[in-house]
Amino acid sequence: GVVGMSKSDRREKILEILTSRRKVSARELAKLCYSSYSSIRRDLEELETEGLITRSYGSAELAKSASYLVPYPLRINKSFGQKCAIAKKAAALIKEGDTLFIDASSTSSLFAREISHLKGITVFTNNIEIMSMATQFNFDVVSSGGIQSYPNRYALSGQIALSTLSSIHADWAVFSAHSVTDGGLIYDVNQNEIAVRSVMLKCADKKMFLCDSSKFGSISTYFQCSLSEVDYLVTDSFADNYKEAFPNLTVI
């Protein structure tokens, strides 16, 4: 017989099917995923708890809030729940009328959704996902322009993006990155995005770093900045070592 899929592959497949088909019964999902009905039911319960789907009478559909597709890898990523929680905490710092640079990280996309109800917000971003979300939200978006590059297809970068953003001043720069070392140095994997973020950080009054604790104590290829240059670290853990090392850093 067919070897069953791994749990994360099944979850990804379920979300993929629901994206293209709206509503599907659990029995049919079991067939399509070559899996037992009971394991599909467990997956659906978990996905519902995480707010990604809604279930009724033995069938499932994508939750309204999830229909702005955060890319699949993120949604099945183990830190998805933490990232949502971080986005909510970060949004609580933003006031009506604020202007914000927001980068092209997946946590920042979740953050943008959380501030969508505020009035008079202006967002300057190189994040294509936020631009498309904004068609449904009531904040103003200024696109950086630029080149859509790999590996992050949601990120615009290059000279056009840099020159647009460097002529702007904003209250906030909200960003995430791949890694933060034990010594508080922030690194990322994509050099193009590093350059865009650097301009955002330089042109903003307050700098807010969104970072789930799975990234603590790790390093990537390209240096972004130090926590000493950041005003707020919004995370899902106590981050005591960073609090001690950086007395000017507010950890939330």
Short mmCIF file of C-alpha atoms in Angstrom, two decimals:
data_model
loop_
_atom_site.label_atom_id
_atom_site.label_comp_id
_atom_site.label_asym_id
_atom_site.label_seq_id
_atom_site.Cartn_x
_atom_site.Cartn_y
_atom_site.Cartn_z
CA GLY A 1 0.00 0.00 0.00
CA VAL A 2 0.89 3.65 -0.06
CA VAL A 3 3.10 4.82 2.79
CA GLY A 4 1.22 7.42 4.84
CA MET A 5 2.39 11.03 4.74
CA SER A 6 4.21 12.59 7.65
CA LYS A 7 2.07 14.77 9.89
CA SER A 8 3.52 18.06 8.63
CA ASP A 9 3.11 16.95 5.00
CA ARG A 10 -0.50 16.01 5.74
CA ARG A 11 -1.17 19.39 7.32
CA GLU A 12 0.35 21.16 4.36
CA LYS A 13 -1.68 19.04 1.96
CA ILE A 14 -4.91 19.70 3.89
CA LEU A 15 -4.35 23.47 3.78
CA GLU A 16 -3.49 23.24 0.08
CA ILE A 17 -6.69 21.34 -0.71
CA LEU A 18 -8.83 23.76 1.34
CA THR A 19 -7.22 26.72 -0.41
CA SER A 20 -8.31 25.47 -3.80
CA ARG A 21 -11.62 23.81 -2.87
CA ARG A 22 -13.20 25.94 -0.10
CA LYS A 23 -15.06 23.14 1.75
CA VAL A 24 -14.10 19.48 1.89
CA SER A 25 -15.32 16.57 4.01
CA ALA A 26 -12.96 14.83 6.41
CA ARG A 27 -13.59 11.51 4.63
CA GLU A 28 -12.54 13.00 1.32
CA LEU A 29 -9.44 14.58 2.89
CA ALA A 30 -8.49 11.16 4.28
CA LYS A 31 -8.70 9.72 0.75
CA LEU A 32 -6.77 12.58 -0.84
CA CYS A 33 -4.02 12.35 1.80
CA TYR A 34 -3.87 8.52 1.82
CA SER A 35 -4.45 8.71 5.56
CA SER A 36 -6.77 7.22 8.12
CA TYR A 37 -9.94 9.12 8.99
CA SER A 38 -8.86 9.31 12.64
CA SER A 39 -5.49 10.93 11.93
CA ILE A 40 -7.13 13.44 9.57
CA ARG A 41 -9.66 14.23 12.31
CA ARG A 42 -6.81 14.90 14.75
CA ASP A 43 -5.08 17.16 12.21
CA LEU A 44 -8.30 19.09 11.66
CA GLU A 45 -8.81 19.53 15.41
CA GLU A 46 -5.30 20.97 15.73
CA LEU A 47 -5.68 23.22 12.70
CA GLU A 48 -8.93 24.50 14.15
CA THR A 49 -7.32 25.19 17.53
CA GLU A 50 -4.64 27.18 15.72
CA GLY A 51 -7.30 29.25 14.01
CA LEU A 52 -6.41 28.11 10.50
CA ILE A 53 -9.63 26.26 9.65
CA THR A 54 -13.23 26.02 10.83
CA ARG A 55 -15.08 22.71 11.02
CA SER A 56 -18.77 21.93 10.73
CA TYR A 57 -20.69 18.68 10.27
CA GLY A 58 -17.71 16.55 9.28
CA SER A 59 -16.27 18.99 6.79
CA ALA A 60 -13.65 21.70 6.98
CA GLU A 61 -12.88 25.03 5.35
CA LEU A 62 -10.17 27.65 5.71
CA ALA A 63 -10.84 30.16 8.49
CA LYS A 64 -11.67 33.65 7.21
CA SER A 65 -8.66 35.06 9.03
CA ALA A 66 -6.39 32.53 7.31
CA SER A 67 -7.64 33.26 3.84
CA TYR A 68 -4.96 35.95 3.53
CA LEU A 69 -2.51 33.30 2.82
CA VAL A 70 0.44 33.36 5.05
CA PRO A 71 2.70 31.05 3.00
CA TYR A 72 2.21 27.33 3.80
CA PRO A 73 5.69 26.76 5.23
CA LEU A 74 5.01 29.42 7.84
CA ARG A 75 1.54 28.16 8.70
CA ILE A 76 2.75 24.65 9.41
CA ASN A 77 5.94 25.92 11.00
CA LYS A 78 6.24 25.03 14.67
CA SER A 79 6.47 28.68 15.68
CA PHE A 80 3.29 29.85 13.95
CA GLY A 81 1.41 30.17 17.25
CA GLN A 82 4.27 32.14 18.84
CA LYS A 83 4.45 34.45 15.82
CA CYS A 84 0.73 35.24 16.08
CA ALA A 85 1.11 35.99 19.79
CA ILE A 86 4.12 38.22 19.14
CA ALA A 87 2.24 40.09 16.39
CA LYS A 88 -0.64 40.80 18.82
CA LYS A 89 1.69 42.07 21.58
CA ALA A 90 3.56 44.29 19.12
CA ALA A 91 0.34 45.75 17.72
CA ALA A 92 -0.63 46.94 21.21
CA LEU A 93 2.24 49.47 21.05
CA ILE A 94 0.90 51.18 17.92
CA LYS A 95 -1.42 54.18 18.13
CA GLU A 96 -3.85 55.71 15.65
CA GLY A 97 -2.07 58.00 13.21
CA ASP A 98 1.33 56.27 13.49
CA THR A 99 3.60 55.85 10.48
CA LEU A 100 5.48 52.57 10.17
CA PHE A 101 8.16 50.91 8.12
CA ILE A 102 7.36 47.18 8.01
CA ASP A 103 9.76 44.67 6.48
CA ALA A 104 9.04 41.58 4.41
CA SER A 105 9.30 38.93 7.13
CA SER A 106 6.43 36.54 7.78
CA THR A 107 6.00 37.73 11.39
CA SER A 108 5.64 41.28 10.07
CA SER A 109 2.81 40.17 7.78
CA LEU A 110 0.98 38.83 10.83
CA PHE A 111 1.71 42.10 12.66
CA ALA A 112 0.22 44.15 9.79
CA ARG A 113 -3.01 42.17 10.08
CA GLU A 114 -3.14 42.97 13.81
CA ILE A 115 -2.96 46.76 13.26
CA SER A 116 -5.45 46.76 10.40
CA HIS A 117 -8.27 48.19 12.56
CA LEU A 118 -6.37 51.31 13.63
CA LYS A 119 -7.29 54.62 12.01
CA GLY A 120 -4.92 56.89 10.15
CA ILE A 121 -2.08 54.40 9.92
CA THR A 122 0.44 54.72 7.10
CA VAL A 123 2.65 51.76 6.26
CA PHE A 124 5.82 51.98 4.15
CA THR A 125 6.77 48.49 3.11
CA ASN A 126 8.62 46.21 0.71
CA ASN A 127 6.28 43.35 1.72
CA ILE A 128 4.07 42.26 -1.19
CA GLU A 129 1.81 40.26 1.10
CA ILE A 130 1.02 43.38 3.17
CA MET A 131 0.28 45.33 -0.01
CA SER A 132 -2.25 42.75 -1.08
CA MET A 133 -3.76 42.55 2.44
CA ALA A 134 -4.18 46.31 2.41
CA THR A 135 -6.76 46.00 -0.36
CA GLN A 136 -9.05 44.74 2.42
CA PHE A 137 -7.78 46.92 5.26
CA ASN A 138 -8.18 50.62 5.87
CA PHE A 139 -4.60 51.72 6.30
CA ASP A 140 -2.59 53.57 3.63
CA VAL A 141 0.27 51.67 2.10
CA VAL A 142 3.25 53.15 0.33
CA SER A 143 5.09 50.50 -1.67
CA SER A 144 8.86 50.67 -1.80
CA GLY A 145 8.83 49.44 -5.38
CA GLY A 146 11.79 47.31 -6.40
CA ILE A 147 12.63 43.84 -7.58
CA GLN A 148 10.87 40.68 -6.45
CA SER A 149 13.76 38.45 -5.48
CA TYR A 150 14.56 34.96 -4.25
CA PRO A 151 14.31 33.28 -1.85
CA ASN A 152 11.55 35.43 -0.33
CA ARG A 153 9.04 36.13 -3.10
CA TYR A 154 7.16 38.48 -0.76
CA ALA A 155 10.12 40.89 -0.56
CA LEU A 156 10.87 43.79 -2.89
CA SER A 157 14.47 44.97 -2.84
CA GLY A 158 17.20 46.64 -4.86
CA GLN A 159 18.05 50.24 -5.73
CA ILE A 160 14.48 51.44 -6.35
CA ALA A 161 13.32 50.19 -2.96
CA LEU A 162 16.32 51.74 -1.21
CA SER A 163 15.91 55.16 -2.78
CA THR A 164 12.14 55.29 -2.12
CA LEU A 165 12.49 54.37 1.55
CA SER A 166 15.52 56.53 2.28
CA SER A 167 13.50 59.68 1.54
CA ILE A 168 10.87 58.80 4.19
CA HIS A 169 10.77 59.32 7.95
CA ALA A 170 8.49 57.14 10.14
CA ASP A 171 7.59 56.69 13.81
CA TRP A 172 8.40 52.99 13.78
CA ALA A 173 10.52 50.40 12.01
CA VAL A 174 9.01 46.96 12.64
CA PHE A 175 11.11 44.02 11.51
CA SER A 176 12.12 40.44 12.06
CA ALA A 177 15.15 38.40 10.99
CA HIS A 178 16.45 34.85 10.98
CA SER A 179 18.76 34.83 13.96
CA VAL A 180 19.92 36.65 17.06
CA THR A 181 23.15 35.52 18.73
CA ASP A 182 23.57 35.11 22.48
CA GLY A 183 25.45 38.41 22.37
CA GLY A 184 22.46 40.19 20.81
CA LEU A 185 23.68 40.49 17.21
CA ILE A 186 20.90 40.14 14.63
CA TYR A 187 21.62 38.26 11.39
CA ASP A 188 19.67 37.25 8.31
CA VAL A 189 20.06 35.00 5.28
CA ASN A 190 19.13 37.45 2.53
CA GLN A 191 21.51 40.28 1.76
CA ASN A 192 18.94 42.21 -0.33
CA GLU A 193 16.55 42.39 2.59
CA ILE A 194 19.35 43.41 4.99
CA ALA A 195 19.96 46.52 2.88
CA VAL A 196 16.25 47.49 2.83
CA ARG A 197 15.92 46.96 6.58
CA SER A 198 19.00 49.07 7.25
CA VAL A 199 17.35 52.04 5.52
CA MET A 200 14.13 51.48 7.49
CA LEU A 201 16.05 51.36 10.77
CA LYS A 202 18.02 54.49 9.94
CA CYS A 203 14.88 56.50 9.05
CA ALA A 204 12.65 55.53 12.01
CA ASP A 205 12.34 57.01 15.52
CA LYS A 206 11.59 53.70 17.27
CA LYS A 207 12.80 50.27 16.28
CA MET A 208 10.82 47.14 17.13
CA PHE A 209 12.29 43.66 16.59
CA LEU A 210 9.76 40.78 16.44
CA CYS A 211 11.54 37.56 17.31
CA ASP A 212 10.32 34.17 18.50
CA SER A 213 12.62 32.39 20.93
CA SER A 214 13.47 29.59 18.47
CA LYS A 215 15.80 32.15 16.83
CA PHE A 216 17.70 32.98 20.04
CA GLY A 217 21.31 31.84 20.17
CA SER A 218 21.64 31.28 16.43
CA ILE A 219 23.53 32.99 13.63
CA SER A 220 23.00 33.43 9.86
CA THR A 221 25.19 34.78 7.09
CA TYR A 222 24.63 38.53 7.02
CA PHE A 223 24.83 40.98 9.92
CA GLN A 224 21.83 43.33 10.33
CA CYS A 225 22.31 45.25 13.57
CA SER A 226 22.73 44.81 17.31
CA LEU A 227 19.99 44.78 19.94
CA SER A 228 21.76 47.87 21.29
CA GLU A 229 20.26 49.75 18.30
CA VAL A 230 16.75 48.41 18.97
CA ASP A 231 14.15 49.95 21.32
CA TYR A 232 11.72 47.02 21.69
CA LEU A 233 12.19 43.27 21.52
CA VAL A 234 8.82 41.55 21.25
CA THR A 235 9.13 37.83 21.91
CA ASP A 236 7.42 34.79 23.43
CA SER A 237 9.92 34.24 26.25
CA PHE A 238 11.50 36.20 29.10
CA ALA A 239 14.77 36.86 27.20
CA ASP A 240 16.51 37.60 30.52
CA ASN A 241 20.04 37.55 29.11
CA TYR A 242 19.11 40.25 26.57
CA LYS A 243 17.38 42.34 29.24
CA GLU A 244 20.52 42.30 31.36
CA ALA A 245 22.92 42.98 28.51
CA PHE A 246 20.89 45.82 26.99
CA PRO A 247 19.42 48.07 29.72
CA ASN A 248 17.86 50.42 27.11
CA LEU A 249 15.96 47.56 25.46
CA THR A 250 12.31 47.10 26.41
CA VAL A 251 11.44 43.39 26.28
CA ILE A 252 7.77 42.60 25.83
#
